[in-house]
Amino acid sequence: EAGVVQSPRYKIIEKKQPVAFWCNPISGHNTLYWYLQNLGQGPELLIRYENEEAVDDSQLPKDRFSAERLKGVDSTLKIQPAELGDSAVYLCASSPGGRSSYNEQFFGPGTRLTVL
Amino acid sequence: AQTVTQSQPEMSVQEAETVTLSCTYDTSESNYYLFWYKQPPSRQMILVIRQEAYKQQNATENRFSVNFQKAAKSFSLKISDSQLGDTAMYFCAFMKHAGGSEKLVFGKGTKLTVNP
């Protein structure tokens, strides 16, 4: 079974440019997460989707960040315009979802963004 | 809000020896999960071990075991018979039990190096 797929793996852009990251979750997983991992830190949630609905986007900086999961499968995270402080690793994770007692989250390899 | 604290930024251990990584957390929730995740240099986050807060028995997974002290809000990870492949960042994480697909709250991580 394929794991969580993210692309690109690495991205270098100049500040003020736009950038987009793509994530394809494990097949059948209804819940998708985007986490931000700054250097030397643990990941922090940016947004969580249940199918196509964003159920937790309280930590997403909405002035420059946007995300979508139009058909409830793959997802795109966008930054426009990028700032120097956005340099980080962007992790995508997915879990089966539903109201069971526990759903393990499976992580992708991440996209390392460098803003110059 | 929940917080997770890992007080050891870096640790090292000799191959085949035992090492313990520390984690404390703060929460007002009564029902939750605690995790240890491993992130090797390739950056794919992998679940090592999980503990349900309502279970008194400490979780074990092969060479990995935890010491869960609920009253003290402490959750340490013991790695026995350390192997070179255990070299990685280790993150302690918290998730409240509210339907199965909640966000993970991570600590800052401990960099573990296993020396030959």
Short mmCIF file of C-alpha atoms in Angstrom, two decimals:
data_model
loop_
_atom_site.label_atom_id
_atom_site.label_comp_id
_atom_site.label_asym_id
_atom_site.label_seq_id
_atom_site.Cartn_x
_atom_site.Cartn_y
_atom_site.Cartn_z
CA GLU A 1 0.00 0.00 0.00
CA ALA A 2 1.37 3.39 -0.96
CA GLY A 3 2.01 5.84 1.83
CA VAL A 4 1.30 9.56 1.96
CA VAL A 5 2.79 11.21 -1.10
CA GLN A 6 4.02 14.79 -1.10
CA SER A 7 5.54 16.91 -3.82
CA PRO A 8 7.83 18.60 -4.34
CA ARG A 9 10.31 17.29 -1.79
CA TYR A 10 12.35 20.48 -1.93
CA LYS A 11 11.50 23.98 -3.08
CA ILE A 12 13.62 27.12 -3.18
CA ILE A 13 11.96 30.43 -3.97
CA GLU A 14 12.58 34.10 -3.50
CA LYS A 15 10.55 36.07 -1.00
CA LYS A 16 7.26 37.48 -2.23
CA GLN A 17 6.87 34.63 -4.72
CA PRO A 18 3.96 32.18 -4.49
CA VAL A 19 4.47 28.49 -3.75
CA ALA A 20 2.23 25.44 -3.61
CA PHE A 21 2.60 22.03 -2.01
CA TRP A 22 0.65 18.94 -2.95
CA CYS A 23 -0.35 15.95 -0.83
CA ASN A 24 -2.01 12.68 -1.75
CA PRO A 25 -3.15 10.76 1.35
CA ILE A 26 -3.34 7.03 1.79
CA SER A 27 -6.23 5.61 -0.22
CA GLY A 28 -9.44 5.58 1.79
CA HIS A 29 -8.23 8.00 4.44
CA ASN A 30 -10.84 10.64 5.11
CA THR A 31 -8.83 12.88 7.43
CA LEU A 32 -5.94 14.94 6.12
CA TYR A 33 -3.60 17.16 8.12
CA TRP A 34 -1.06 19.81 7.18
CA TYR A 35 1.64 20.42 9.80
CA LEU A 36 4.41 23.04 9.82
CA GLN A 37 7.78 21.99 11.23
CA ASN A 38 10.25 24.78 11.88
CA LEU A 39 13.92 23.91 12.27
CA GLY A 40 14.58 22.35 15.66
CA GLN A 41 10.90 22.22 16.56
CA GLY A 42 8.11 19.69 16.61
CA PRO A 43 5.36 19.87 13.98
CA GLU A 44 2.40 22.18 14.57
CA LEU A 45 -0.98 21.75 12.96
CA LEU A 46 -1.93 24.23 10.25
CA ILE A 47 -5.20 22.71 9.08
CA ARG A 48 -7.22 19.50 9.38
CA TYR A 49 -9.74 18.23 6.85
CA GLU A 50 -12.52 15.73 7.30
CA ASN A 51 -13.22 14.76 3.71
CA GLU A 52 -13.46 18.11 1.90
CA GLU A 53 -14.37 20.14 4.99
CA ALA A 54 -11.75 22.11 6.90
CA VAL A 55 -12.70 21.34 10.51
CA ASP A 56 -9.72 22.98 12.22
CA ASP A 57 -7.90 25.88 10.53
CA SER A 58 -7.40 28.02 13.60
CA GLN A 59 -3.60 27.98 13.24
CA LEU A 60 -3.53 28.75 9.52
CA PRO A 61 -2.29 32.30 8.79
CA LYS A 62 -5.11 33.18 6.46
CA ASP A 63 -3.60 36.40 5.18
CA ARG A 64 -1.06 34.48 3.13
CA PHE A 65 -1.84 30.78 3.47
CA SER A 66 -4.66 28.90 1.81
CA ALA A 67 -5.52 25.25 1.43
CA GLU A 68 -8.02 23.16 -0.45
CA ARG A 69 -9.19 19.59 -0.67
CA LEU A 70 -11.83 19.87 -3.33
CA LYS A 71 -12.85 16.24 -3.84
CA GLY A 72 -11.93 14.99 -0.40
CA VAL A 73 -8.82 13.20 -1.65
CA ASP A 74 -5.64 15.11 -2.45
CA SER A 75 -4.89 18.53 -1.07
CA THR A 76 -2.92 21.64 -1.95
CA LEU A 77 -1.39 24.13 0.48
CA LYS A 78 -0.46 27.53 -0.94
CA ILE A 79 1.55 30.47 0.34
CA GLN A 80 1.25 33.84 -1.38
CA PRO A 81 3.40 35.81 -0.96
CA ALA A 82 6.13 33.81 0.77
CA GLU A 83 8.21 35.43 3.51
CA LEU A 84 11.65 34.54 4.83
CA GLY A 85 10.08 33.13 7.99
CA ASP A 86 8.12 30.58 5.99
CA SER A 87 11.27 28.53 5.46
CA ALA A 88 10.39 25.22 7.10
CA VAL A 89 9.25 21.68 6.40
CA TYR A 90 5.59 21.23 5.52
CA LEU A 91 4.29 17.82 6.52
CA CYS A 92 1.12 16.16 5.35
CA ALA A 93 -0.50 13.33 7.28
CA SER A 94 -3.62 11.26 6.88
CA SER A 95 -5.74 8.97 9.02
CA PRO A 96 -8.76 6.78 8.32
CA GLY A 97 -11.13 9.20 10.02
CA GLY A 98 -14.54 8.44 11.40
CA ARG A 99 -15.68 8.26 14.99
CA SER A 100 -13.63 5.29 16.11
CA SER A 101 -11.70 5.50 19.35
CA TYR A 102 -8.35 6.06 17.72
CA ASN A 103 -7.01 6.80 14.26
CA GLU A 104 -3.28 6.55 13.66
CA GLN A 105 -1.82 9.40 11.65
CA PHE A 106 0.54 8.46 8.83
CA PHE A 107 3.00 11.09 7.71
CA GLY A 108 4.44 11.92 4.34
CA PRO A 109 8.13 12.76 3.77
CA GLY A 110 7.46 16.50 3.82
CA THR A 111 8.36 19.41 1.58
CA ARG A 112 11.36 21.47 2.65
CA LEU A 113 10.79 25.09 1.68
CA THR A 114 13.63 27.61 1.54
CA VAL A 115 12.73 31.25 1.01
CA LEU A 116 15.63 33.48 -0.07
CA ALA B 1 -4.45 24.17 25.69
CA GLN B 2 -2.08 21.24 25.91
CA THR B 3 1.69 21.54 26.08
CA VAL B 4 4.39 18.92 25.71
CA THR B 5 7.91 19.44 27.06
CA GLN B 6 11.01 17.48 26.17
CA SER B 7 13.87 18.71 28.33
CA GLN B 8 16.69 16.82 26.59
CA PRO B 9 17.60 18.44 23.25
CA GLU B 10 20.27 15.82 22.53
CA MET B 11 21.27 12.44 23.89
CA SER B 12 23.72 9.76 22.92
CA VAL B 13 24.06 6.10 23.78
CA GLN B 14 26.37 3.27 22.92
CA GLU B 15 25.10 0.51 20.71
CA ALA B 16 23.40 -2.32 22.68
CA GLU B 17 22.89 -0.12 25.75
CA THR B 18 19.68 1.32 27.16
CA VAL B 19 18.58 4.94 26.99
CA THR B 20 15.58 6.80 28.40
CA LEU B 21 14.05 9.90 26.83
CA SER B 22 11.96 12.18 29.01
CA CYS B 23 8.67 13.91 28.32
CA THR B 24 6.23 15.84 30.46
CA TYR B 25 2.92 17.29 29.43
CA ASP B 26 0.22 19.55 30.73
CA THR B 27 -3.48 19.12 30.09
CA SER B 28 -6.83 19.45 31.77
CA GLU B 29 -8.25 16.61 29.69
CA SER B 30 -9.02 13.36 31.48
CA ASN B 31 -8.99 11.12 28.43
CA TYR B 32 -6.18 11.31 25.92
CA TYR B 33 -3.41 9.49 24.10
CA LEU B 34 0.34 9.89 24.30
CA PHE B 35 2.80 8.94 21.59
CA TRP B 36 6.43 8.71 20.75
CA TYR B 37 7.31 9.37 17.13
CA LYS B 38 10.65 8.78 15.44
CA GLN B 39 11.89 11.03 12.65
CA PRO B 40 15.05 9.73 10.95
CA PRO B 41 17.16 12.05 8.83
CA SER B 42 14.99 11.18 5.80
CA ARG B 43 12.21 13.05 7.69
CA GLN B 44 9.39 10.50 7.44
CA MET B 45 7.70 10.57 10.85
CA ILE B 46 7.02 7.07 12.17
CA LEU B 47 4.93 6.05 15.17
CA VAL B 48 7.01 4.18 17.74
CA ILE B 49 4.58 3.57 20.56
CA ARG B 50 1.18 4.68 21.84
CA GLN B 51 -0.32 4.88 25.33
CA GLU B 52 -3.97 5.38 26.22
CA ALA B 53 -4.32 7.52 29.33
CA TYR B 54 -7.01 5.31 30.83
CA LYS B 55 -4.73 2.28 30.80
CA GLN B 56 -2.49 1.88 33.81
CA GLN B 57 -0.30 -0.72 32.15
CA ASN B 58 2.70 0.73 30.37
CA ALA B 59 2.83 0.11 26.63
CA THR B 60 5.65 -1.95 25.12
CA GLU B 61 6.69 -2.57 21.51
CA ASN B 62 9.64 -4.91 21.22
CA ARG B 63 12.68 -2.92 22.40
CA PHE B 64 10.62 0.17 23.15
CA SER B 65 8.67 0.71 26.36
CA VAL B 66 7.20 3.66 28.19
CA ASN B 67 6.92 4.73 31.80
CA PHE B 68 3.58 6.51 32.07
CA GLN B 69 3.01 8.40 35.30
CA LYS B 70 -0.41 10.01 34.91
CA ALA B 71 -0.46 11.92 38.19
CA ALA B 72 2.97 13.39 37.47
CA LYS B 73 2.06 13.93 33.80
CA SER B 74 5.23 12.18 32.76
CA PHE B 75 5.74 9.89 29.77
CA SER B 76 9.27 8.61 29.21
CA LEU B 77 10.51 6.28 26.47
CA LYS B 78 13.01 3.54 27.15
CA ILE B 79 14.95 2.03 24.28
CA SER B 80 16.67 -1.23 25.14
CA ASP B 81 19.50 -2.82 23.18
CA SER B 82 20.00 0.37 21.16
CA GLN B 83 20.77 -0.08 17.48
CA LEU B 84 22.44 2.23 14.98
CA GLY B 85 19.12 2.52 13.17
CA ASP B 86 17.60 4.10 16.26
CA THR B 87 19.53 7.29 15.51
CA ALA B 88 16.84 9.90 14.87
CA MET B 89 14.82 12.74 16.33
CA TYR B 90 12.25 11.50 18.81
CA PHE B 91 9.10 13.48 19.44
CA CYS B 92 6.69 13.06 22.30
CA ALA B 93 3.12 13.93 21.31
CA PHE B 94 -0.32 14.35 22.88
CA MET B 95 -3.76 13.88 21.40
CA LYS B 96 -7.00 14.40 23.23
CA HIS B 97 -9.58 11.67 22.94
CA ALA B 98 -12.49 13.37 21.21
CA GLY B 99 -13.60 11.17 18.34
CA GLY B 100 -10.40 9.78 16.93
CA SER B 101 -9.10 12.37 14.48
CA GLU B 102 -7.79 15.16 16.64
CA LYS B 103 -4.54 16.99 16.07
CA LEU B 104 -1.24 15.91 17.55
CA VAL B 105 0.55 18.33 19.87
CA PHE B 106 4.29 17.72 19.73
CA GLY B 107 7.24 18.53 21.95
CA LYS B 108 10.40 20.03 20.51
CA GLY B 109 12.09 16.69 20.17
CA THR B 110 15.21 14.91 21.40
CA LYS B 111 18.01 14.12 18.99
CA LEU B 112 19.28 10.63 19.78
CA THR B 113 22.59 9.38 18.45
CA VAL B 114 23.54 5.73 18.81
CA ASN B 115 27.29 5.30 18.67
CA PRO B 116 28.99 2.10 17.47
#
